[in-house]
PDB file of C-alpha atoms in Angstrom:
ATOM      1  CA  UNK A   1      34.559  -4.781  28.799  1.00  0.00           C
ATOM      2  CA  UNK A   2      35.391  -4.243  25.140  1.00  0.00           C
ATOM      3  CA  UNK A   3      33.100  -7.037  24.311  1.00  0.00           C
ATOM      4  CA  UNK A   4      30.147  -5.491  26.207  1.00  0.00           C
ATOM      5  CA  UNK A   5      30.657  -2.266  24.344  1.00  0.00           C
ATOM      6  CA  UNK A   6      30.607  -4.007  21.001  1.00  0.00           C
ATOM      7  CA  UNK A   7      27.375  -5.806  21.907  1.00  0.00           C
ATOM      8  CA  UNK A   8      25.786  -2.581  23.021  1.00  0.00           C
ATOM      9  CA  UNK A   9      26.859  -0.873  19.803  1.00  0.00           C
ATOM     10  CA  UNK A  10      25.443  -3.639  17.706  1.00  0.00           C
ATOM     11  CA  UNK A  11      22.144  -3.504  19.558  1.00  0.00           C
ATOM     12  CA  UNK A  12      22.058   0.195  18.788  1.00  0.00           C
ATOM     13  CA  UNK A  13      22.569  -0.385  15.214  1.00  0.00           C
ATOM     14  CA  UNK A  14      19.727  -2.980  15.010  1.00  0.00           C
ATOM     15  CA  UNK A  15      17.238  -0.687  17.028  1.00  0.00           C
ATOM     16  CA  UNK A  16      16.178   1.305  13.901  1.00  0.00           C
ATOM     17  CA  UNK A  17      15.664  -1.835  11.862  1.00  0.00           C
ATOM     18  CA  UNK A  18      13.548  -3.357  14.576  1.00  0.00           C
ATOM     19  CA  UNK A  19      11.508  -0.091  14.932  1.00  0.00           C
ATOM     20  CA  UNK A  20      10.959   0.095  11.227  1.00  0.00           C
ATOM     21  CA  UNK A  21       9.737  -3.583  11.311  1.00  0.00           C
ATOM     22  CA  UNK A  22       7.397  -2.655  14.237  1.00  0.00           C
ATOM     23  CA  UNK A  23       5.829   0.209  12.167  1.00  0.00           C
ATOM     24  CA  UNK A  24       5.139  -2.292   9.429  1.00  0.00           C
ATOM     25  CA  UNK A  25       3.714  -4.758  12.023  1.00  0.00           C
ATOM     26  CA  UNK A  26       1.382  -2.139  13.351  1.00  0.00           C
ATOM     27  CA  UNK A  27       0.134  -1.305   9.766  1.00  0.00           C
ATOM     28  CA  UNK A  28      -0.472  -5.084   9.057  1.00  0.00           C
ATOM     29  CA  UNK A  29      -2.237  -5.698  12.464  1.00  0.00           C
ATOM     30  CA  UNK A  30      -4.405  -2.552  12.151  1.00  0.00           C
ATOM     31  CA  UNK A  31      -5.709  -3.449   8.741  1.00  0.00           C
ATOM     32  CA  UNK A  32      -5.551  -7.307   8.512  1.00  0.00           C
ATOM     33  CA  UNK A  33      -9.384  -7.644   8.539  1.00  0.00           C
ATOM     34  CA  UNK A  34      -9.227  -5.896   5.044  1.00  0.00           C
ATOM     35  CA  UNK A  35      -8.022  -9.123   3.519  1.00  0.00           C
ATOM     36  CA  UNK A  36     -11.617 -10.559   3.786  1.00  0.00           C
ATOM     37  CA  UNK A  37     -13.404  -7.449   2.549  1.00  0.00           C
ATOM     38  CA  UNK A  38     -13.966  -8.734  -1.022  1.00  0.00           C
ATOM     39  CA  UNK A  39     -14.872  -6.085  -3.708  1.00  0.00           C
ATOM     40  CA  UNK A  40     -16.578  -3.200  -2.050  1.00  0.00           C
ATOM     41  CA  UNK A  41     -18.060   0.148  -3.322  1.00  0.00           C
ATOM     42  CA  UNK A  42     -15.992   1.461  -6.258  1.00  0.00           C
ATOM     43  CA  UNK A  43     -14.016  -1.797  -6.461  1.00  0.00           C
ATOM     44  CA  UNK A  44     -16.924  -3.307  -8.182  1.00  0.00           C
ATOM     45  CA  UNK A  45     -17.003  -0.891 -11.055  1.00  0.00           C
ATOM     46  CA  UNK A  46     -13.356   0.132 -11.394  1.00  0.00           C
ATOM     47  CA  UNK A  47     -11.774  -3.351 -10.867  1.00  0.00           C
ATOM     48  CA  UNK A  48     -14.471  -5.933 -11.656  1.00  0.00           C
ATOM     49  CA  UNK A  49     -16.182  -3.861 -14.307  1.00  0.00           C
ATOM     50  CA  UNK A  50     -13.111  -2.865 -16.311  1.00  0.00           C
ATOM     51  CA  UNK A  51     -12.693  -5.392 -19.193  1.00  0.00           C
ATOM     52  CA  UNK A  52      -8.933  -4.378 -19.418  1.00  0.00           C
ATOM     53  CA  UNK A  53      -8.358  -5.821 -15.900  1.00  0.00           C
ATOM     54  CA  UNK A  54      -9.699  -9.246 -16.846  1.00  0.00           C
ATOM     55  CA  UNK A  55      -7.185 -12.041 -16.332  1.00  0.00           C
ATOM     56  CA  UNK A  56      -7.323 -12.860 -20.092  1.00  0.00           C
ATOM     57  CA  UNK A  57      -6.593  -9.221 -21.281  1.00  0.00           C
ATOM     58  CA  UNK A  58      -2.773  -9.482 -20.806  1.00  0.00           C
ATOM     59  CA  UNK A  59      -2.183  -8.112 -24.304  1.00  0.00           C
ATOM     60  CA  UNK A  60      -4.101  -4.828 -23.762  1.00  0.00           C
ATOM     61  CA  UNK A  61      -1.352  -3.053 -21.906  1.00  0.00           C
ATOM     62  CA  UNK A  62      -1.405  -0.238 -24.403  1.00  0.00           C
ATOM     63  CA  UNK A  63      -4.986   0.397 -23.871  1.00  0.00           C
ATOM     64  CA  UNK A  64      -4.876  -0.095 -20.257  1.00  0.00           C
ATOM     65  CA  UNK A  65      -2.094   2.338 -19.648  1.00  0.00           C
ATOM     66  CA  UNK A  66      -3.939   5.086 -21.561  1.00  0.00           C
ATOM     67  CA  UNK A  67      -7.492   4.576 -20.521  1.00  0.00           C
ATOM     68  CA  UNK A  68      -9.386   6.330 -17.902  1.00  0.00           C
ATOM     69  CA  UNK A  69      -9.882   5.128 -14.269  1.00  0.00           C
ATOM     70  CA  UNK A  70     -13.697   4.891 -14.657  1.00  0.00           C
ATOM     71  CA  UNK A  71     -15.062   3.185 -17.922  1.00  0.00           C
ATOM     72  CA  UNK A  72     -17.673   4.673 -20.107  1.00  0.00           C
ATOM     73  CA  UNK A  73     -18.012   7.775 -22.320  1.00  0.00           C
ATOM     74  CA  UNK A  74     -17.277  11.010 -20.693  1.00  0.00           C
ATOM     75  CA  UNK A  75     -16.028   9.238 -17.519  1.00  0.00           C
ATOM     76  CA  UNK A  76     -12.388   8.985 -18.593  1.00  0.00           C
ATOM     77  CA  UNK A  77     -11.149  12.262 -17.056  1.00  0.00           C
ATOM     78  CA  UNK A  78      -9.337  10.588 -14.143  1.00  0.00           C
ATOM     79  CA  UNK A  79      -6.170   8.819 -15.320  1.00  0.00           C
ATOM     80  CA  UNK A  80      -4.243   6.517 -12.883  1.00  0.00           C
ATOM     81  CA  UNK A  81      -1.978   4.228 -15.073  1.00  0.00           C
ATOM     82  CA  UNK A  82       0.291   3.043 -12.325  1.00  0.00           C
ATOM     83  CA  UNK A  83      -2.537   1.791 -10.095  1.00  0.00           C
ATOM     84  CA  UNK A  84      -4.232   0.139 -12.931  1.00  0.00           C
ATOM     85  CA  UNK A  85      -0.886  -1.510 -14.047  1.00  0.00           C
ATOM     86  CA  UNK A  86      -0.274  -2.896 -10.641  1.00  0.00           C
ATOM     87  CA  UNK A  87      -3.699  -4.362 -10.412  1.00  0.00           C
ATOM     88  CA  UNK A  88      -3.475  -5.740 -13.946  1.00  0.00           C
ATOM     89  CA  UNK A  89      -0.320  -7.488 -12.983  1.00  0.00           C
ATOM     90  CA  UNK A  90      -2.000  -9.070 -10.074  1.00  0.00           C
ATOM     91  CA  UNK A  91      -5.054 -10.001 -12.020  1.00  0.00           C
ATOM     92  CA  UNK A  92      -3.018 -11.615 -14.816  1.00  0.00           C
ATOM     93  CA  UNK A  93      -1.429 -13.706 -12.107  1.00  0.00           C
ATOM     94  CA  UNK A  94      -4.781 -14.768 -11.131  1.00  0.00           C
ATOM     95  CA  UNK A  95      -5.081 -12.772  -8.016  1.00  0.00           C
ATOM     96  CA  UNK A  96      -8.544 -12.537  -6.425  1.00  0.00           C
ATOM     97  CA  UNK A  97      -9.813  -9.866  -4.183  1.00  0.00           C
ATOM     98  CA  UNK A  98      -7.937 -11.221  -1.077  1.00  0.00           C
ATOM     99  CA  UNK A  99      -4.706 -10.955  -2.983  1.00  0.00           C
ATOM    100  CA  UNK A 100      -5.507  -7.508  -4.251  1.00  0.00           C
ATOM    101  CA  UNK A 101      -6.187  -6.497  -0.542  1.00  0.00           C
ATOM    102  CA  UNK A 102      -2.937  -8.110   0.480  1.00  0.00           C
ATOM    103  CA  UNK A 103      -1.136  -5.984  -2.063  1.00  0.00           C
ATOM    104  CA  UNK A 104      -2.577  -2.789  -0.619  1.00  0.00           C
ATOM    105  CA  UNK A 105      -1.745  -4.032   2.948  1.00  0.00           C
ATOM    106  CA  UNK A 106       1.854  -4.562   1.978  1.00  0.00           C
ATOM    107  CA  UNK A 107       2.149  -1.261   0.219  1.00  0.00           C
ATOM    108  CA  UNK A 108       0.755   0.369   3.305  1.00  0.00           C
ATOM    109  CA  UNK A 109       3.274  -1.427   5.588  1.00  0.00           C
ATOM    110  CA  UNK A 110       6.073  -0.354   3.296  1.00  0.00           C
ATOM    111  CA  UNK A 111       4.942   3.294   3.355  1.00  0.00           C
ATOM    112  CA  UNK A 112       4.899   3.158   7.068  1.00  0.00           C
ATOM    113  CA  UNK A 113       8.487   1.981   7.131  1.00  0.00           C
ATOM    114  CA  UNK A 114       9.495   4.718   4.726  1.00  0.00           C
ATOM    115  CA  UNK A 115       7.730   7.338   7.032  1.00  0.00           C
ATOM    116  CA  UNK A 116       9.703   5.941   9.960  1.00  0.00           C
ATOM    117  CA  UNK A 117      12.876   6.333   8.215  1.00  0.00           C
ATOM    118  CA  UNK A 118      11.975   9.871   6.987  1.00  0.00           C
ATOM    119  CA  UNK A 119      10.752  11.075  10.398  1.00  0.00           C
ATOM    120  CA  UNK A 120      13.908   9.518  11.954  1.00  0.00           C
ATOM    121  CA  UNK A 121      16.056  11.720   9.683  1.00  0.00           C
ATOM    122  CA  UNK A 122      13.996  14.776  10.220  1.00  0.00           C
ATOM    123  CA  UNK A 123      13.455  14.528  13.897  1.00  0.00           C
ATOM    124  CA  UNK A 124      16.442  12.790  15.019  1.00  0.00           C
ATOM    125  CA  UNK A 125      14.890  10.696  17.734  1.00  0.00           C
ATOM    126  CA  UNK A 126      13.958   7.090  17.093  1.00  0.00           C
ATOM    127  CA  UNK A 127      11.076   6.860  19.571  1.00  0.00           C
ATOM    128  CA  UNK A 128       9.378  10.010  18.111  1.00  0.00           C
ATOM    129  CA  UNK A 129       9.830   8.645  14.677  1.00  0.00           C
ATOM    130  CA  UNK A 130       8.324   5.334  15.536  1.00  0.00           C
ATOM    131  CA  UNK A 131       5.307   7.079  17.301  1.00  0.00           C
ATOM    132  CA  UNK A 132       4.694   9.048  14.045  1.00  0.00           C
ATOM    133  CA  UNK A 133       5.014   5.994  11.886  1.00  0.00           C
ATOM    134  CA  UNK A 134       2.919   3.802  14.132  1.00  0.00           C
ATOM    135  CA  UNK A 135       0.166   6.646  14.260  1.00  0.00           C
ATOM    136  CA  UNK A 136       0.002   6.763  10.516  1.00  0.00           C
ATOM    137  CA  UNK A 137       0.164   2.974  10.112  1.00  0.00           C
ATOM    138  CA  UNK A 138      -2.906   2.482  12.405  1.00  0.00           C
ATOM    139  CA  UNK A 139      -4.828   5.796  11.976  1.00  0.00           C
ATOM    140  CA  UNK A 140      -8.525   5.329  10.879  1.00  0.00           C
ATOM    141  CA  UNK A 141      -8.206   7.860   8.120  1.00  0.00           C
ATOM    142  CA  UNK A 142      -5.872   5.429   6.277  1.00  0.00           C
ATOM    143  CA  UNK A 143      -8.517   2.724   6.500  1.00  0.00           C
ATOM    144  CA  UNK A 144     -10.283   3.556   3.157  1.00  0.00           C
ATOM    145  CA  UNK A 145      -6.971   3.682   1.216  1.00  0.00           C
ATOM    146  CA  UNK A 146      -5.848   0.349   2.613  1.00  0.00           C
ATOM    147  CA  UNK A 147      -9.272  -1.407   2.552  1.00  0.00           C
ATOM    148  CA  UNK A 148     -10.595  -0.483  -0.913  1.00  0.00           C
ATOM    149  CA  UNK A 149      -8.561  -1.954  -3.801  1.00  0.00           C
ATOM    150  CA  UNK A 150      -9.112   1.419  -5.660  1.00  0.00           C
ATOM    151  CA  UNK A 151      -7.614   3.063  -2.632  1.00  0.00           C
ATOM    152  CA  UNK A 152      -4.246   1.901  -3.766  1.00  0.00           C
ATOM    153  CA  UNK A 153      -4.126   5.163  -5.909  1.00  0.00           C
ATOM    154  CA  UNK A 154      -4.249   7.183  -2.529  1.00  0.00           C
TER     155      UNK A 154
END
């Protein structure tokens, strides 16, 4: 009898971990086609058109972290250094568009897990927290932030 109770308690302790992984899987499954999207819309100008993000510009970190999102005179009003830095790290490593999309996809899956954990703490019910995280993970409004490489900033 005690062994059955121990197994039951262990299963209950694992349930939130499995639910968090399920939220990540929902995010991955919903946005997996993004891997084959290539450079689309603003990606072409912000990523491919930025000489500071070229694979051979590894020594330009200072300029990269202080430059604007859009290149050109009068277009540097938007500053997103963390996003540019994460893309630059991938570019230096030789990442192509597919790898950059995979980075966005993994970030979205991670945020879905964090949302599950936060909702679980706020709501106090695992099922409701999973529903909230799964809705966020697969919702069409998150598609642009995941599919566009520049959407990483969102």
